[in-house]
Structure formats: structure tokens, C-alpha cells
PDB file of C-alpha atoms in Angstrom:
ATOM      1  CA  GLU A   1      83.389 102.848  65.402  1.00 77.00           C
ATOM      2  CA  PRO A   2      81.641  99.460  65.667  1.00 80.00           C
ATOM      3  CA  GLU A   3      82.076  97.162  62.701  1.00 93.00           C
ATOM      4  CA  VAL A   4      81.037  93.781  61.363  1.00 96.00           C
ATOM      5  CA  THR A   5      83.783  91.163  61.611  1.00 97.00           C
ATOM      6  CA  GLN A   6      84.158  87.908  59.688  1.00 98.00           C
ATOM      7  CA  THR A   7      86.333  84.834  60.046  1.00 97.00           C
ATOM      8  CA  PRO A   8      88.234  83.337  58.423  1.00 97.00           C
ATOM      9  CA  SER A   9      89.441  85.875  55.889  1.00 97.00           C
ATOM     10  CA  HIS A  10      90.277  83.079  53.455  1.00 97.00           C
ATOM     11  CA  GLN A  11      89.046  79.484  53.453  1.00 97.00           C
ATOM     12  CA  VAL A  12      90.243  76.800  51.074  1.00 98.00           C
ATOM     13  CA  THR A  13      88.242  73.599  50.928  1.00 97.00           C
ATOM     14  CA  GLN A  14      87.818  70.576  48.720  1.00 97.00           C
ATOM     15  CA  MET A  15      84.700  69.980  46.684  1.00 97.00           C
ATOM     16  CA  GLY A  16      82.089  68.113  48.702  1.00 97.00           C
ATOM     17  CA  GLN A  17      83.320  69.341  52.073  1.00 98.00           C
ATOM     18  CA  GLU A  18      81.254  71.348  54.523  1.00 98.00           C
ATOM     19  CA  VAL A  19      82.303  74.876  55.432  1.00 98.00           C
ATOM     20  CA  ILE A  20      81.074  77.301  58.064  1.00 97.00           C
ATOM     21  CA  LEU A  21      81.655  80.996  57.610  1.00 98.00           C
ATOM     22  CA  ARG A  22      81.393  83.125  60.712  1.00 97.00           C
ATOM     23  CA  CYS A  23      80.270  86.668  61.272  1.00 97.00           C
ATOM     24  CA  VAL A  24      79.936  88.910  64.302  1.00 97.00           C
ATOM     25  CA  PRO A  25      77.420  91.640  63.453  1.00 96.00           C
ATOM     26  CA  ILE A  26      77.423  95.063  65.091  1.00 94.00           C
ATOM     27  CA  SER A  27      76.202  94.508  68.642  1.00 91.00           C
ATOM     28  CA  ASN A  28      72.904  96.426  68.679  1.00 89.00           C
ATOM     29  CA  HIS A  29      71.857  95.325  65.195  1.00 92.00           C
ATOM     30  CA  LEU A  30      68.857  93.058  64.760  1.00 91.00           C
ATOM     31  CA  TYR A  31      68.888  92.199  61.058  1.00 94.00           C
ATOM     32  CA  PHE A  32      71.552  90.073  59.462  1.00 96.00           C
ATOM     33  CA  TYR A  33      72.389  89.223  55.872  1.00 97.00           C
ATOM     34  CA  TRP A  34      74.690  87.165  53.710  1.00 98.00           C
ATOM     35  CA  TYR A  35      75.763  88.200  50.230  1.00 98.00           C
ATOM     36  CA  ARG A  36      78.263  86.709  47.851  1.00 98.00           C
ATOM     37  CA  GLN A  37      80.376  88.070  45.018  1.00 97.00           C
ATOM     38  CA  ILE A  38      81.897  85.768  42.447  1.00 97.00           C
ATOM     39  CA  LEU A  39      85.139  87.201  41.064  1.00 94.00           C
ATOM     40  CA  GLY A  40      84.386  89.840  38.444  1.00 91.00           C
ATOM     41  CA  GLN A  41      80.631  89.749  39.045  1.00 94.00           C
ATOM     42  CA  LYS A  42      78.165  91.785  41.033  1.00 95.00           C
ATOM     43  CA  VAL A  43      77.298  91.400  44.702  1.00 97.00           C
ATOM     44  CA  GLU A  44      74.329  89.024  45.078  1.00 97.00           C
ATOM     45  CA  PHE A  45      71.867  88.705  47.956  1.00 96.00           C
ATOM     46  CA  LEU A  46      71.692  85.259  49.588  1.00 98.00           C
ATOM     47  CA  VAL A  47      69.582  85.509  52.715  1.00 97.00           C
ATOM     48  CA  SER A  48      68.210  87.842  55.361  1.00 95.00           C
ATOM     49  CA  PHE A  49      67.621  86.835  58.983  1.00 95.00           C
ATOM     50  CA  TYR A  50      65.640  88.433  61.778  1.00 93.00           C
ATOM     51  CA  ASN A  51      64.336  87.206  65.119  1.00 90.00           C
ATOM     52  CA  ASN A  52      65.956  83.814  64.630  1.00 91.00           C
ATOM     53  CA  GLU A  53      64.212  83.210  61.338  1.00 94.00           C
ATOM     54  CA  ILE A  54      64.985  83.568  57.677  1.00 95.00           C
ATOM     55  CA  SER A  55      63.081  86.585  56.332  1.00 93.00           C
ATOM     56  CA  GLU A  56      63.953  86.195  52.677  1.00 94.00           C
ATOM     57  CA  LYS A  57      66.234  84.018  50.596  1.00 95.00           C
ATOM     58  CA  SER A  58      67.314  84.075  46.984  1.00 95.00           C
ATOM     59  CA  GLU A  59      67.303  81.290  44.413  1.00 94.00           C
ATOM     60  CA  ILE A  60      70.990  80.792  45.111  1.00 95.00           C
ATOM     61  CA  PHE A  61      70.242  79.876  48.723  1.00 96.00           C
ATOM     62  CA  ASP A  62      69.236  76.265  48.121  1.00 94.00           C
ATOM     63  CA  ASP A  63      69.166  73.274  50.477  1.00 94.00           C
ATOM     64  CA  GLN A  64      72.952  73.221  50.610  1.00 96.00           C
ATOM     65  CA  PHE A  65      72.963  76.497  52.510  1.00 97.00           C
ATOM     66  CA  SER A  66      71.846  77.209  56.050  1.00 97.00           C
ATOM     67  CA  VAL A  67      72.214  80.065  58.509  1.00 97.00           C
ATOM     68  CA  GLU A  68      72.230  80.134  62.256  1.00 95.00           C
ATOM     69  CA  ARG A  69      72.629  82.516  65.152  1.00 93.00           C
ATOM     70  CA  PRO A  70      74.059  80.041  67.680  1.00 88.00           C
ATOM     71  CA  ASP A  71      74.518  82.636  70.440  1.00 88.00           C
ATOM     72  CA  GLY A  72      74.034  86.339  71.080  1.00 80.00           C
ATOM     73  CA  SER A  73      76.918  87.469  68.944  1.00 89.00           C
ATOM     74  CA  ASN A  74      77.682  85.087  66.062  1.00 94.00           C
ATOM     75  CA  PHE A  75      75.869  84.620  62.766  1.00 96.00           C
ATOM     76  CA  THR A  76      77.007  81.722  60.597  1.00 97.00           C
ATOM     77  CA  LEU A  77      76.567  80.534  57.031  1.00 98.00           C
ATOM     78  CA  LYS A  78      77.012  76.819  56.406  1.00 98.00           C
ATOM     79  CA  ILE A  79      77.491  75.223  53.011  1.00 98.00           C
ATOM     80  CA  ARG A  80      76.970  71.472  53.393  1.00 96.00           C
ATOM     81  CA  SER A  81      78.659  70.082  50.312  1.00 95.00           C
ATOM     82  CA  THR A  82      80.682  72.687  48.500  1.00 97.00           C
ATOM     83  CA  LYS A  83      80.841  72.904  44.728  1.00 97.00           C
ATOM     84  CA  LEU A  84      83.427  74.588  42.534  1.00 97.00           C
ATOM     85  CA  GLU A  85      80.907  77.311  41.698  1.00 97.00           C
ATOM     86  CA  ASP A  86      80.595  78.228  45.387  1.00 97.00           C
ATOM     87  CA  SER A  87      84.020  79.876  45.139  1.00 98.00           C
ATOM     88  CA  ALA A  88      83.375  83.543  45.876  1.00 98.00           C
ATOM     89  CA  MET A  89      83.700  86.324  48.449  1.00 98.00           C
ATOM     90  CA  TYR A  90      81.015  85.973  51.091  1.00 98.00           C
ATOM     91  CA  PHE A  91      79.997  89.157  52.855  1.00 98.00           C
ATOM     92  CA  CYS A  92      77.995  89.378  56.040  1.00 98.00           C
ATOM     93  CA  ALA A  93      75.997  92.559  56.687  1.00 97.00           C
ATOM     94  CA  SER A  94      73.840  93.887  59.491  1.00 95.00           C
ATOM     95  CA  ASN A  95      71.607  96.788  60.406  1.00 93.00           C
ATOM     96  CA  GLU A  96      69.267  97.860  63.153  1.00 90.00           C
ATOM     97  CA  GLY A  97      66.217  98.143  60.925  1.00 81.00           C
ATOM     98  CA  LEU A  98      67.066 101.086  58.704  1.00 78.00           C
ATOM     99  CA  PRO A  99      67.645 100.276  55.043  1.00 86.00           C
ATOM    100  CA  GLU A 100      71.373 101.052  55.208  1.00 90.00           C
ATOM    101  CA  GLN A 101      73.417  97.894  55.716  1.00 93.00           C
ATOM    102  CA  TYR A 102      76.978  97.646  56.955  1.00 95.00           C
ATOM    103  CA  PHE A 103      79.243  95.003  55.519  1.00 97.00           C
ATOM    104  CA  GLY A 104      82.002  92.919  57.022  1.00 97.00           C
ATOM    105  CA  PRO A 105      85.379  92.500  55.266  1.00 97.00           C
ATOM    106  CA  GLY A 106      84.321  89.192  53.712  1.00 98.00           C
ATOM    107  CA  THR A 107      85.553  85.631  53.598  1.00 98.00           C
ATOM    108  CA  ARG A 108      87.159  84.482  50.388  1.00 98.00           C
ATOM    109  CA  LEU A 109      86.061  80.881  49.806  1.00 98.00           C
ATOM    110  CA  THR A 110      88.077  78.814  47.370  1.00 98.00           C
ATOM    111  CA  VAL A 111      86.733  75.373  46.466  1.00 98.00           C
ATOM    112  CA  THR A 112      89.219  73.073  44.769  1.00 97.00           C
TER     113      THR A 112
ATOM    114  CA  ARG B   1      66.140  93.156  32.012  1.00 69.00           C
ATOM    115  CA  LYS B   2      68.611  93.565  34.890  1.00 76.00           C
ATOM    116  CA  GLU B   3      67.060  94.886  38.104  1.00 89.00           C
ATOM    117  CA  VAL B   4      69.755  97.515  38.546  1.00 94.00           C
ATOM    118  CA  GLU B   5      71.791  98.605  35.568  1.00 95.00           C
ATOM    119  CA  GLN B   6      74.803 100.902  35.508  1.00 94.00           C
ATOM    120  CA  ASP B   7      77.124 102.540  33.022  1.00 84.00           C
ATOM    121  CA  PRO B   8      79.713  99.933  32.091  1.00 74.00           C
ATOM    122  CA  GLY B   9      82.799 102.145  32.612  1.00 84.00           C
ATOM    123  CA  PRO B  10      85.674 102.268  33.235  1.00 92.00           C
ATOM    124  CA  PHE B  11      85.913 106.020  33.672  1.00 94.00           C
ATOM    125  CA  ASN B  12      89.435 107.413  33.508  1.00 96.00           C
ATOM    126  CA  VAL B  13      89.563 111.059  34.606  1.00 97.00           C
ATOM    127  CA  PRO B  14      92.240 113.547  35.717  1.00 97.00           C
ATOM    128  CA  GLU B  15      92.353 114.877  39.258  1.00 98.00           C
ATOM    129  CA  GLY B  16      89.953 117.751  39.723  1.00 98.00           C
ATOM    130  CA  ALA B  17      87.520 116.559  37.082  1.00 98.00           C
ATOM    131  CA  THR B  18      83.787 116.217  37.564  1.00 98.00           C
ATOM    132  CA  VAL B  19      82.399 112.792  36.767  1.00 96.00           C
ATOM    133  CA  ALA B  20      78.837 111.499  36.658  1.00 95.00           C
ATOM    134  CA  PHE B  21      77.543 107.945  36.943  1.00 95.00           C
ATOM    135  CA  ASN B  22      74.104 106.805  35.880  1.00 93.00           C
ATOM    136  CA  CYS B  23      71.945 103.954  37.039  1.00 94.00           C
ATOM    137  CA  THR B  24      68.475 102.663  36.154  1.00 95.00           C
ATOM    138  CA  TYR B  25      66.272 100.275  38.067  1.00 93.00           C
ATOM    139  CA  SER B  26      63.456  98.134  36.773  1.00 90.00           C
ATOM    140  CA  ASN B  27      61.315  97.447  39.835  1.00 82.00           C
ATOM    141  CA  SER B  28      59.186 100.428  40.820  1.00 78.00           C
ATOM    142  CA  ALA B  29      58.582  98.769  44.227  1.00 78.00           C
ATOM    143  CA  SER B  30      62.096  99.755  45.276  1.00 77.00           C
ATOM    144  CA  GLN B  31      61.798 102.119  48.226  1.00 76.00           C
ATOM    145  CA  SER B  32      65.301 103.352  48.805  1.00 89.00           C
ATOM    146  CA  PHE B  33      68.520 103.622  46.904  1.00 93.00           C
ATOM    147  CA  PHE B  34      72.168 103.871  47.781  1.00 95.00           C
ATOM    148  CA  TRP B  35      75.578 104.385  46.335  1.00 96.00           C
ATOM    149  CA  TYR B  36      78.257 102.135  47.793  1.00 96.00           C
ATOM    150  CA  ARG B  37      81.913 102.175  46.886  1.00 97.00           C
ATOM    151  CA  GLN B  38      84.030  99.070  46.648  1.00 97.00           C
ATOM    152  CA  ASP B  39      87.787  99.003  46.588  1.00 96.00           C
ATOM    153  CA  CYS B  40      89.511  96.064  44.947  1.00 90.00           C
ATOM    154  CA  ARG B  41      88.393  92.782  46.581  1.00 82.00           C
ATOM    155  CA  LYS B  42      87.114  94.584  49.667  1.00 94.00           C
ATOM    156  CA  GLU B  43      83.659  94.969  51.133  1.00 96.00           C
ATOM    157  CA  PRO B  44      81.109  97.479  49.811  1.00 96.00           C
ATOM    158  CA  LYS B  45      81.100 100.641  51.902  1.00 95.00           C
ATOM    159  CA  LEU B  46      78.114 102.944  52.100  1.00 94.00           C
ATOM    160  CA  LEU B  47      78.831 106.213  50.342  1.00 95.00           C
ATOM    161  CA  MET B  48      75.423 107.848  50.240  1.00 93.00           C
ATOM    162  CA  SER B  49      71.772 107.116  50.744  1.00 91.00           C
ATOM    163  CA  VAL B  50      69.461 108.541  48.077  1.00 91.00           C
ATOM    164  CA  TYR B  51      65.997 109.417  49.318  1.00 73.00           C
ATOM    165  CA  SER B  52      63.127 111.196  47.572  1.00 70.00           C
ATOM    166  CA  SER B  53      64.596 113.865  45.310  1.00 72.00           C
ATOM    167  CA  GLY B  54      68.254 113.306  46.160  1.00 79.00           C
ATOM    168  CA  ASN B  55      70.923 114.706  48.442  1.00 89.00           C
ATOM    169  CA  GLU B  56      74.404 116.198  48.637  1.00 92.00           C
ATOM    170  CA  ASP B  57      77.390 115.354  50.821  1.00 93.00           C
ATOM    171  CA  GLY B  58      80.453 117.478  50.219  1.00 96.00           C
ATOM    172  CA  ARG B  59      81.774 116.751  46.731  1.00 97.00           C
ATOM    173  CA  PHE B  60      79.143 114.083  46.125  1.00 97.00           C
ATOM    174  CA  THR B  61      75.604 114.665  44.868  1.00 95.00           C
ATOM    175  CA  ALA B  62      73.052 111.929  44.279  1.00 95.00           C
ATOM    176  CA  GLN B  63      69.803 112.421  42.390  1.00 93.00           C
ATOM    177  CA  LEU B  64      66.744 110.202  42.121  1.00 92.00           C
ATOM    178  CA  ASN B  65      64.086 110.440  39.431  1.00 90.00           C
ATOM    179  CA  ARG B  66      61.302 108.007  40.304  1.00 89.00           C
ATOM    180  CA  ALA B  67      59.302 108.740  37.160  1.00 88.00           C
ATOM    181  CA  SER B  68      62.229 107.685  34.968  1.00 90.00           C
ATOM    182  CA  GLN B  69      63.516 105.087  37.474  1.00 91.00           C
ATOM    183  CA  TYR B  70      66.911 106.725  37.222  1.00 91.00           C
ATOM    184  CA  ILE B  71      69.615 107.475  39.790  1.00 93.00           C
ATOM    185  CA  SER B  72      72.808 109.452  39.346  1.00 94.00           C
ATOM    186  CA  LEU B  73      75.959 110.200  41.287  1.00 96.00           C
ATOM    187  CA  LEU B  74      78.048 113.291  40.616  1.00 96.00           C
ATOM    188  CA  ILE B  75      81.567 113.619  41.970  1.00 97.00           C
ATOM    189  CA  ARG B  76      83.119 117.079  41.810  1.00 98.00           C
ATOM    190  CA  ASP B  77      86.817 117.903  42.131  1.00 98.00           C
ATOM    191  CA  SER B  78      87.759 114.226  41.997  1.00 98.00           C
ATOM    192  CA  LYS B  79      90.707 113.006  44.083  1.00 98.00           C
ATOM    193  CA  LEU B  80      93.112 110.121  43.542  1.00 98.00           C
ATOM    194  CA  SER B  81      91.462 108.470  46.549  1.00 97.00           C
ATOM    195  CA  ASP B  82      88.116 108.420  44.727  1.00 98.00           C
ATOM    196  CA  SER B  83      89.454 105.631  42.495  1.00 97.00           C
ATOM    197  CA  ALA B  84      87.182 102.659  43.184  1.00 97.00           C
ATOM    198  CA  THR B  85      84.144 100.839  41.838  1.00 96.00           C
ATOM    199  CA  TYR B  86      80.854 102.621  42.505  1.00 97.00           C
ATOM    200  CA  LEU B  87      77.848 100.399  43.115  1.00 97.00           C
ATOM    201  CA  CYS B  88      74.274 101.499  42.561  1.00 96.00           C
ATOM    202  CA  VAL B  89      72.003  99.658  44.987  1.00 96.00           C
ATOM    203  CA  ALA B  90      68.225  99.305  45.376  1.00 94.00           C
ATOM    204  CA  PHE B  91      66.554  98.318  48.638  1.00 91.00           C
ATOM    205  CA  TYR B  92      63.442  96.130  48.811  1.00 86.00           C
ATOM    206  CA  ASN B  93      61.282  96.172  51.945  1.00 82.00           C
ATOM    207  CA  GLN B  94      60.443  92.514  51.471  1.00 80.00           C
ATOM    208  CA  GLY B  95      63.200  90.716  53.299  1.00 81.00           C
ATOM    209  CA  GLY B  96      65.241  93.898  53.462  1.00 87.00           C
ATOM    210  CA  LYS B  97      67.468  92.806  50.626  1.00 91.00           C
ATOM    211  CA  LEU B  98      69.823  94.981  48.641  1.00 94.00           C
ATOM    212  CA  ILE B  99      70.053  94.503  44.888  1.00 94.00           C
ATOM    213  CA  PHE B 100      73.359  95.625  43.438  1.00 96.00           C
ATOM    214  CA  GLY B 101      74.272  96.859  40.017  1.00 96.00           C
ATOM    215  CA  GLN B 102      77.358  95.580  38.295  1.00 95.00           C
ATOM    216  CA  GLY B 103      79.350  98.630  39.356  1.00 95.00           C
ATOM    217  CA  THR B 104      81.210 101.337  37.489  1.00 95.00           C
ATOM    218  CA  GLU B 105      84.963 101.535  37.826  1.00 95.00           C
ATOM    219  CA  LEU B 106      86.503 104.976  38.316  1.00 96.00           C
ATOM    220  CA  SER B 107      90.189 105.655  37.937  1.00 97.00           C
ATOM    221  CA  VAL B 108      91.426 109.149  38.843  1.00 97.00           C
ATOM    222  CA  LYS B 109      94.859 109.960  37.435  1.00 96.00           C
ATOM    223  CA  PRO B 110      97.326 112.654  38.566  1.00 95.00           C
TER     224      PRO B 110
END
């Protein structure tokens, strides 16, 4: 069964550093998403992406965040200058246009 | 008011019990609803989609009441493997985003 994959599984970085989280969505999917979940809190929407453009972004997704589909398979989330409060699980999701979204295993980001 | 609100839990039930979770949503523009399950520190996994008046899948039944903006999930004959956090989720056409509730923790004991 095809699945969304994410790398790395765990990333530790120092405050102020840039990080790039990588995702490989399911191959025939056209819509891509990033969500985050701070420990003990609910899953929060960050951004949706379709046809090489951002479709929607939340208030959390400020100028420090960017997304890119650099080739036909990868979908990345970049945080330019990490803050302590960026520590969270980051989940990538994809779908082919139906509402149901399928999530990757997540990247645990720890900012020290 | 939270966009998607769930029972706080946790629910501790014996194997074989029937358990029901409730969820309310505040934005009537929501088109579709889902129940996802999340195991500890893992990704949300789609359990059921909830369309129109609801649907059933084996031991699981989901109901939607648009007038009351209320969604429920019923689990019959609960198994140890049902222990997880159950997430009530609303879908918005604009941007295709999912809005999650806080989740309700279920623990099924032998």
C-alpha cells in the first residue's frame, strides 16, 4: 500500500538555525499539506499546496516558513530561523483531491 | 469557541464494552467530517469518513447531525487494540484544510 514518507524522523537543531523537513507524498497525489502537533496539544494545519502554489496557510505559517516542491517527488518545509516554540511533530499529508488526507509518520523537531 | 470540540476523556473501559465519543463543530461551512485515530506520538490515521447522515464500518458507527453541528463515534465490542486517541476532524473546502479536535483518549482494559 503506498504511503507518505518523511525524513528525518527526528531533527535536533539550535535556536536560530535553518531546518528543512522532507516529505515524499503518495505518487499520484496532487495536494500536499503540512501540519504540526506540539506535545500534548492538538494537530494544527500549517499550509496546503497545489499546482506549485500555496492554496491556504494558517496564522502559524509566517515569513519564517516556506514550502517547496523541488522535483516531482519531494515536498519540503523550511523554517528559516528556528525558535524554541517551533519544537513539535511535523506531519506531511497528501491526497488526490478527495477530502481524506493521508499522513506521513512525522518528523520530531527539537529546538534547543 | 473552539472550531472542533470533543469530550475531554480519558475513557477507561473493559474489553467488550460499547463506548461513544461526541464532537461538536462551530463552523457550519464545514463540508465533511472524519474520525482519525492516533497512537502515542504517531501520525493520525483515517478511521472513518462521516458523510451526510453517517455510516457504519464493522464495529464502528459514525453519525452526523448537521442541524445540531454534532458528530459521534460508537465503538462496539471494544478490543485492547482500540486503545488510542480518537480525533474528530472537520474539512474545509477552502484550502482543503483539516481542523482537528483535541482528541479523546480511550484505554481498553482486559
